[in-house]
CSV table of C-alpha atoms in Angstrom, one decimal:
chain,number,residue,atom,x,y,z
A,26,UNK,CA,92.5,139.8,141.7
A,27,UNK,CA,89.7,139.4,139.2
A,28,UNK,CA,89.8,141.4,136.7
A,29,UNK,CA,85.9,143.1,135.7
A,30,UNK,CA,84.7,145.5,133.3
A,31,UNK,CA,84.8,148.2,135.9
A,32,UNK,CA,89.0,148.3,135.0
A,33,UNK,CA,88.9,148.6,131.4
A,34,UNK,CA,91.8,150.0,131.1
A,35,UNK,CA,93.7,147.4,133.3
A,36,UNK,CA,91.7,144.7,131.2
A,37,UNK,CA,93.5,146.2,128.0
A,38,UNK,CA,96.4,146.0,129.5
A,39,UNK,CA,96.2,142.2,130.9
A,40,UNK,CA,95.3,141.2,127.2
A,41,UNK,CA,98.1,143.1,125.3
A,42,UNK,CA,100.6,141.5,127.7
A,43,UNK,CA,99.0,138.0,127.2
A,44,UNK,CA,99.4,138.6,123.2
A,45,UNK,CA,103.0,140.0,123.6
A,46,UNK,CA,104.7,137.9,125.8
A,47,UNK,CA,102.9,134.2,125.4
A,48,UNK,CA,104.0,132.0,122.8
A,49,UNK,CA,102.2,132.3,119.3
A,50,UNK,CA,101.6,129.5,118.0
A,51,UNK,CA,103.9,128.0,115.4
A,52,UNK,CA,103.3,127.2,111.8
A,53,UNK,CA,102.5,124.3,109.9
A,54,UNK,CA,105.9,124.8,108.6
A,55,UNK,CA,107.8,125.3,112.2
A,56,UNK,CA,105.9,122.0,113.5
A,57,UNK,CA,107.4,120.1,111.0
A,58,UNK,CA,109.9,118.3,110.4
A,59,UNK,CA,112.3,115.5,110.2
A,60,UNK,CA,113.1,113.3,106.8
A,61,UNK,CA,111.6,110.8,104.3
A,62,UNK,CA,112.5,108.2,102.2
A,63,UNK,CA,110.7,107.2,99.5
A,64,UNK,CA,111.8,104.7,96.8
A,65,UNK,CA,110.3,102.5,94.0
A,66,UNK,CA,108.6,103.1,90.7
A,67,UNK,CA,110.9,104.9,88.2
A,68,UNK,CA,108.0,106.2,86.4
A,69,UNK,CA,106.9,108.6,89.3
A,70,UNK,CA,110.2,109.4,90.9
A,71,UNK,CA,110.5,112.6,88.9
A,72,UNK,CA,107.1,113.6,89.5
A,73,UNK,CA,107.3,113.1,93.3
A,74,UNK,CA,110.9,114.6,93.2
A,75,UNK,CA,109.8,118.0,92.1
A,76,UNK,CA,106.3,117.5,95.3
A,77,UNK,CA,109.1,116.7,97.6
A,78,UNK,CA,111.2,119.8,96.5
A,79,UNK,CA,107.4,121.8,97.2
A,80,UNK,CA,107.2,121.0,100.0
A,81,UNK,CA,110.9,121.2,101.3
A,82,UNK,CA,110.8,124.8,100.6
A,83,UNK,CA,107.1,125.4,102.8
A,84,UNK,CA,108.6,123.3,105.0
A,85,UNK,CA,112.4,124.1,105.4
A,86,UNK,CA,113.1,121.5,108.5
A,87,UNK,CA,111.8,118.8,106.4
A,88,UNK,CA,114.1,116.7,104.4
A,89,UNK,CA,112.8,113.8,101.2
A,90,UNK,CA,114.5,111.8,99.7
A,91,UNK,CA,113.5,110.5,96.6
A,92,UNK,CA,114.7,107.5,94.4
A,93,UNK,CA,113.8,105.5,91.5
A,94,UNK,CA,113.8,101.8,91.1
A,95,UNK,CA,110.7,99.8,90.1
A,96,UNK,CA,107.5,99.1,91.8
A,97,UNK,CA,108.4,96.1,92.9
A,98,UNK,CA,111.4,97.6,95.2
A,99,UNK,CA,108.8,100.3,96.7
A,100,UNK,CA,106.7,97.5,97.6
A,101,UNK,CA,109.2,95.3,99.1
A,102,UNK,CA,110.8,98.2,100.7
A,103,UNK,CA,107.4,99.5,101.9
A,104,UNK,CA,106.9,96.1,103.7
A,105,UNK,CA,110.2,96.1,105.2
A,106,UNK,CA,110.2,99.2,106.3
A,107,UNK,CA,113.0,100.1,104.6
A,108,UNK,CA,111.6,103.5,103.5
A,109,UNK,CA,109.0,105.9,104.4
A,110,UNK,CA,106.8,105.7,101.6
A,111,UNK,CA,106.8,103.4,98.7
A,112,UNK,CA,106.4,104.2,95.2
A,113,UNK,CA,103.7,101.4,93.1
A,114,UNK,CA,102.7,102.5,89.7
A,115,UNK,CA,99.7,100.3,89.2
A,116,UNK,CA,96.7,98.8,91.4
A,117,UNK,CA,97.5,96.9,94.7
A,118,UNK,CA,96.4,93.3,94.4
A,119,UNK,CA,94.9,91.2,96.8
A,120,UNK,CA,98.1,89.9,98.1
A,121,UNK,CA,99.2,93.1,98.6
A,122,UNK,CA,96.2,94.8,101.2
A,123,UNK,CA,98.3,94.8,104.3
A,124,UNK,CA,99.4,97.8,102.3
A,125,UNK,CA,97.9,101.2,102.3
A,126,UNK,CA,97.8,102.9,99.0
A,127,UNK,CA,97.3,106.9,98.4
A,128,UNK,CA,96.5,107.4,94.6
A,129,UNK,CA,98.2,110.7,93.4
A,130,UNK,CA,97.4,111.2,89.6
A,131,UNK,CA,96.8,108.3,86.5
A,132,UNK,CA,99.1,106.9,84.1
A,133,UNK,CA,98.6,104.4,81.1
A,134,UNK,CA,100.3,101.7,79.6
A,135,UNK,CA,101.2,102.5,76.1
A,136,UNK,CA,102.9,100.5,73.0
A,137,UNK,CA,105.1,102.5,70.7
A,138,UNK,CA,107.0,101.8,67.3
A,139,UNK,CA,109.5,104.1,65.9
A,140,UNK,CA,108.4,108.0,64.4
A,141,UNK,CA,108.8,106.3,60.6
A,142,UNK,CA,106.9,103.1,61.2
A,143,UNK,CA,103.3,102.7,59.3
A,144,UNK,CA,102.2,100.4,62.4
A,145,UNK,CA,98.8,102.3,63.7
A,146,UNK,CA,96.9,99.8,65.3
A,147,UNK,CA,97.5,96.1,66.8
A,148,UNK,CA,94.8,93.8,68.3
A,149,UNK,CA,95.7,92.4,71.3
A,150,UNK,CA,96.0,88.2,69.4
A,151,UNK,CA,99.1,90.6,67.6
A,152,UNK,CA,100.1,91.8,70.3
A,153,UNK,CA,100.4,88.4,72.2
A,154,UNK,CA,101.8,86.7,69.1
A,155,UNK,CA,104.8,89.0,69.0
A,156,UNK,CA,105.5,89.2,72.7
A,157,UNK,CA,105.7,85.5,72.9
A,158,UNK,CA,108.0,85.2,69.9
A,159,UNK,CA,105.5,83.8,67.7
A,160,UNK,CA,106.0,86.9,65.0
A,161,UNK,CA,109.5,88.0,64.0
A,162,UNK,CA,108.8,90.1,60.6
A,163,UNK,CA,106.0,92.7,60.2
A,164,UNK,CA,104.9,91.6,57.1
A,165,UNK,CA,102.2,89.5,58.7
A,166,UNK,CA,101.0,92.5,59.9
A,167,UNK,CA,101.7,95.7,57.2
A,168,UNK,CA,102.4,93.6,54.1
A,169,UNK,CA,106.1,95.5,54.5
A,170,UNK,CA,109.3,92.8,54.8
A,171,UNK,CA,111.0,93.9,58.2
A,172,UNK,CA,112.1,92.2,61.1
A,173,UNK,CA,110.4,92.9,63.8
A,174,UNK,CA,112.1,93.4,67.1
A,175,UNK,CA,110.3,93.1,70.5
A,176,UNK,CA,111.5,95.2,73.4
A,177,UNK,CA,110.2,94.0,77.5
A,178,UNK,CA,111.1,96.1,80.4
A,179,UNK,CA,112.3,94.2,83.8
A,180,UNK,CA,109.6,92.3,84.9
A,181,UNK,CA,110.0,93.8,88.3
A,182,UNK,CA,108.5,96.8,86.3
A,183,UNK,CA,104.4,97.4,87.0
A,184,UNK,CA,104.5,98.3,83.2
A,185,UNK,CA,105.7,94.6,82.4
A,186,UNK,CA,102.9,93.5,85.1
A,187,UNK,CA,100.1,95.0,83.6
A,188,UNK,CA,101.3,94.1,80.1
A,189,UNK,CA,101.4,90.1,80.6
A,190,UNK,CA,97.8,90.7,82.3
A,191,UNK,CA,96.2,92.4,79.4
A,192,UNK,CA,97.8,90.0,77.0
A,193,UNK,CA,96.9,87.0,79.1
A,194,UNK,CA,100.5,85.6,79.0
A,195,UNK,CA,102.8,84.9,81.9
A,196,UNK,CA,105.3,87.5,82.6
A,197,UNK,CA,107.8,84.5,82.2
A,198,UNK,CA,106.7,83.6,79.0
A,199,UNK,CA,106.9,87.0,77.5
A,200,UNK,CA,109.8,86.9,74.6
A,201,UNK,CA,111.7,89.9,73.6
A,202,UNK,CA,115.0,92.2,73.9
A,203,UNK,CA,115.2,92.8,77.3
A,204,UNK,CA,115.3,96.3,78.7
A,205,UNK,CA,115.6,96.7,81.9
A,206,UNK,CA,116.7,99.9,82.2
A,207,UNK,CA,114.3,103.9,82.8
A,208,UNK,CA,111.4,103.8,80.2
A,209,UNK,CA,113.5,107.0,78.7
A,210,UNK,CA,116.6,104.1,77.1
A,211,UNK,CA,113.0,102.1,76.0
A,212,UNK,CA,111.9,104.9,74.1
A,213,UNK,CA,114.9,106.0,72.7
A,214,UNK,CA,115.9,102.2,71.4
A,215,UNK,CA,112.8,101.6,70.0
A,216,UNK,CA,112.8,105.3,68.3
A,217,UNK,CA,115.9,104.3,66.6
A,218,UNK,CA,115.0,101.2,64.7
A,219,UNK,CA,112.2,101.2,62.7
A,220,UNK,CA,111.6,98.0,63.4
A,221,UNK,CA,110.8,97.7,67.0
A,222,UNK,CA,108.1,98.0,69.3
A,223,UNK,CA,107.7,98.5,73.1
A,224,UNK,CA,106.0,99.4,75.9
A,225,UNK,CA,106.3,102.2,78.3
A,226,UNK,CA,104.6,105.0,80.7
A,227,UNK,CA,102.0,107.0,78.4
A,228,UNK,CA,103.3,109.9,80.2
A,229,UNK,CA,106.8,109.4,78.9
A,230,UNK,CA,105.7,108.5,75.7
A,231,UNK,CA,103.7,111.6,75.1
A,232,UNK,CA,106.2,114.1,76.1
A,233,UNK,CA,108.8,112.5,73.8
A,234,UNK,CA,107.1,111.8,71.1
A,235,UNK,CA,105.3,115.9,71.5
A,236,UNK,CA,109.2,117.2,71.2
A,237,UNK,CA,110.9,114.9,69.4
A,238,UNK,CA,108.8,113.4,67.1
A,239,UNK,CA,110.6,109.7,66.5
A,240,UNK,CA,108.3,107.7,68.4
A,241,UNK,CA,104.2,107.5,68.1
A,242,UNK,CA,101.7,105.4,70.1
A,243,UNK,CA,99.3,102.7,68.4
A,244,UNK,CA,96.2,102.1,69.3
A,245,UNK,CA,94.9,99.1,70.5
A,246,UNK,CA,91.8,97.5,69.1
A,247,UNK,CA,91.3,101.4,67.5
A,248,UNK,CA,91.4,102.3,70.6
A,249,UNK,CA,94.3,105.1,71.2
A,250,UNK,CA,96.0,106.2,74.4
A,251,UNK,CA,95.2,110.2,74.6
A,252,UNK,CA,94.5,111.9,77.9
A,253,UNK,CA,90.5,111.8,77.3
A,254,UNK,CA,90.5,108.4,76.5
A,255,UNK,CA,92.7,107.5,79.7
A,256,UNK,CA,90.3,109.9,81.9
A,257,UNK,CA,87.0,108.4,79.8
A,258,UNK,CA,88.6,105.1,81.1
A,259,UNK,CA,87.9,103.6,76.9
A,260,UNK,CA,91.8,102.7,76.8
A,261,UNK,CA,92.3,99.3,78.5
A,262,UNK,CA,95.7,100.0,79.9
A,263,UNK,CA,95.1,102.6,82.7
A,264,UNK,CA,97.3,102.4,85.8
A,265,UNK,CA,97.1,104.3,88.9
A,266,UNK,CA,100.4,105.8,90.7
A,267,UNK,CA,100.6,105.2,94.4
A,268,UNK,CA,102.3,106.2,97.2
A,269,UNK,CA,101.6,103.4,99.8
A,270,UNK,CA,102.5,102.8,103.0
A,271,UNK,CA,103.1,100.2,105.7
A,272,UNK,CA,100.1,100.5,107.8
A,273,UNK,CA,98.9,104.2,109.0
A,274,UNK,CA,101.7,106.7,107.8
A,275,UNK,CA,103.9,108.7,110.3
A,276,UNK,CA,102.4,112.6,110.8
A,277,UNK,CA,105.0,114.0,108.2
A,278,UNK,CA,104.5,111.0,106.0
A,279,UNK,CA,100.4,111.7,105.9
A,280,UNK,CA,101.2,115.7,105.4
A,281,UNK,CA,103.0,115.1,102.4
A,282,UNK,CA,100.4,112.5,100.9
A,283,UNK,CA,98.0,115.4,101.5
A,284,UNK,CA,100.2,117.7,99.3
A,285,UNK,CA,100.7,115.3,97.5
A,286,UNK,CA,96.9,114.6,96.4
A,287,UNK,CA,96.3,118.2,96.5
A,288,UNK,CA,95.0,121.1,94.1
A,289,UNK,CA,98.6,122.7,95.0
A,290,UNK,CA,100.5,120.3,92.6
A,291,UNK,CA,97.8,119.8,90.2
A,292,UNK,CA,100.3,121.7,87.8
A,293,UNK,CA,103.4,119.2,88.5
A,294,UNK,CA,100.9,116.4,87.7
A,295,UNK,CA,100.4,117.9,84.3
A,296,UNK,CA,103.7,118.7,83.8
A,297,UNK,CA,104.7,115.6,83.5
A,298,UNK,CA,101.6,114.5,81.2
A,299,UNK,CA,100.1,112.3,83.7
A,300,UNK,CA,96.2,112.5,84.9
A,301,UNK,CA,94.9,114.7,87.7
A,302,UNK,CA,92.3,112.8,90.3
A,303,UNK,CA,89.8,114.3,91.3
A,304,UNK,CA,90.2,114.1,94.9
C-alpha cells in the first residue's frame, strides 16, 4: 500500500516506527575498535602514551599499546611490520620513503652543561672538537681548568643522528661517555658534574631544567633553543616527531593519527614542551 498525504496520520505513524524499531546508527566510538602497537622513539613515547590513553577512553573497544625504544626500532619495526605505527623523532630520509610519515608536533636538538657551569655559547668548530675527542679541559674554551667530559646517546638515537649531521662528523667517529640509556639518565648525569656536556630532546631539557634548575641550554653560534626560536625555525637543530607507517595505515591506525594531529591534544603537545603544527 502506498502510503500519501491523504493518511497523515498513518504517515506519522509509519515514520515513528521506522525511528523506533530500525537500528540507529552507531558511534564513532561503537565502530571502533581493535588494538595497536606502536613502538620506537623514547622521546615521544610519553607524549603518545597519554593520546593513546585519549582516545582509549572515547573509544573504549580500542586498545594501544605504547613503547619506547629509539627511532631506529620504530623504523625497523615499521618496515617489518612488527607494529602498528612507528615512532621516528626526526625527518625521514631518502632511503627511508617507502615509509609514510604523519608529523605530530616539533622538537629540537639541544646541548646542555650542568645548572653551575659558566658555558653559554659554543660554535659548532667547539662543538665538533669536543665530540671527537680533540678537547678534554674547558679551559680552551672559559679560561677555567676543568676537565671536560663528553656525554653521546646510542647512536640508534635520531638525537645522535642529527647531532653527527650538524657537526659534519660520522656518527662512528663521535667520541664521548656513552649513554645509551632515556634522555632523563642524560640529563641527570650531566646535571651532576659540572663538568660535562650533552645532548638531548629540547623538550626534556626545558621541563627539567624549568623545575629543577641544575641543567641550562647553550646556545649555538648565539643562537639559543627557546620555543620561538624552534617555531621561527633560527635554531639549526629542529626535528620533527613522526608517527609513520608501512604504506597506507589500517582504518583505526589513520583515526588515531587524526587525533593525533588534532586541535583535541594540542594541550598534551604543550604539556610536554614540545611545538604544536599547525595542521
Amino acid at each position: 500500500m502506498m502510503v500519501t498525504s491523504k493518511h497523515p496520520c498513518l504517515l506519522a505513524f509509519l515514520l515513528l516506527s521506522l525511528l523506533i524499531f530500525s537500528p540507529l546508527p552507531a558511534s564513532a566510538a561503537e565502530r571502533l575498535s581493535g588494538s595497536l602497537l606502536i613502538t620506537g622513539s623514547e622521546t615521544m613515547a610519553p607524549l603518545i602514551a597519554e593520546m593513546a590513553k585519549s582516545f582509549e577512553r572515547l573509544h573504549p573497544g580500542v586498545t594501544i599499546t605504547v613503547q619506547g625504544y629509539n627511532s631506529a626500532r620504530g623504523l625497523s619495526d615499521t618496515r617489518t611490520s612488527r607494529n602498528s605505527l612507528g615512532m621516528v623523532s626526526r625527518a625521514l630520509k631518502e632511503t627511508e620513503r617507502d615509509l609514510k610519515a604523519f608529523p605530530v608536533g616539533l622538537d629540537a636538538i639541544c646541548f646542555i652543561v650542568s645548572g653551575n657551569s659558566s658555558v653559554k655559547n659554543m660554535t659548532r668548530a667547539e662543538l665538533a672538537q669536543v665530540f671527537t675527542g680533540k678537547a678534554s679541559n674547558w679551559k680552551q674554551f672559559i679560561g677555567r681548568d676543568q676537565p671536560l667530559k663528553a656525554i653521546l646517546r646510542g647512536d640508534g638515537r635520531s638525537s645522535t643522528k642529527i647531532v653527527s649531521e650538524y657537526l659534519q662528523i660520522p656518527v662512528s667517529q663521535l667520541q664521548g661517555i656513552l649513554i645509551p640509556a632515556s634522555s632523563a639518565i642524560t640529563i641527570k648525569a650531566v646535571a651532576k658534574n659540572s663538568g660535562a656536556i650533552g645532548y638531548v630532546s629540547f623538550g626534556e631539557a626545558y621541563r627539567y631544567s624549568s623545575r629543577q634548575g641544575k641543567i641550562h641550554m647553550i646556545a649555538l653560534d648565539g643562537r639559543l633553543p627557546t620555543k620561538a626560536s624552534i617555531v621561527n625555525g633560527s635554531y639549526p637543530l629542529i626535528r620533527v616527531l613522526n608517527l609513520v607507517a608501512k604504506g597506507e595505515p589500517t582504518p583505526l591506525a589513520r583515526e588515531f593519527i587524526k587525533y593525533c594531529r588534532s586541535k583535541a591534544v594540542a594541550d598534551m603537545v604543550q604539556a610536554f614542551d614540545f611545538i604544536n603544527l599547525d595542521l
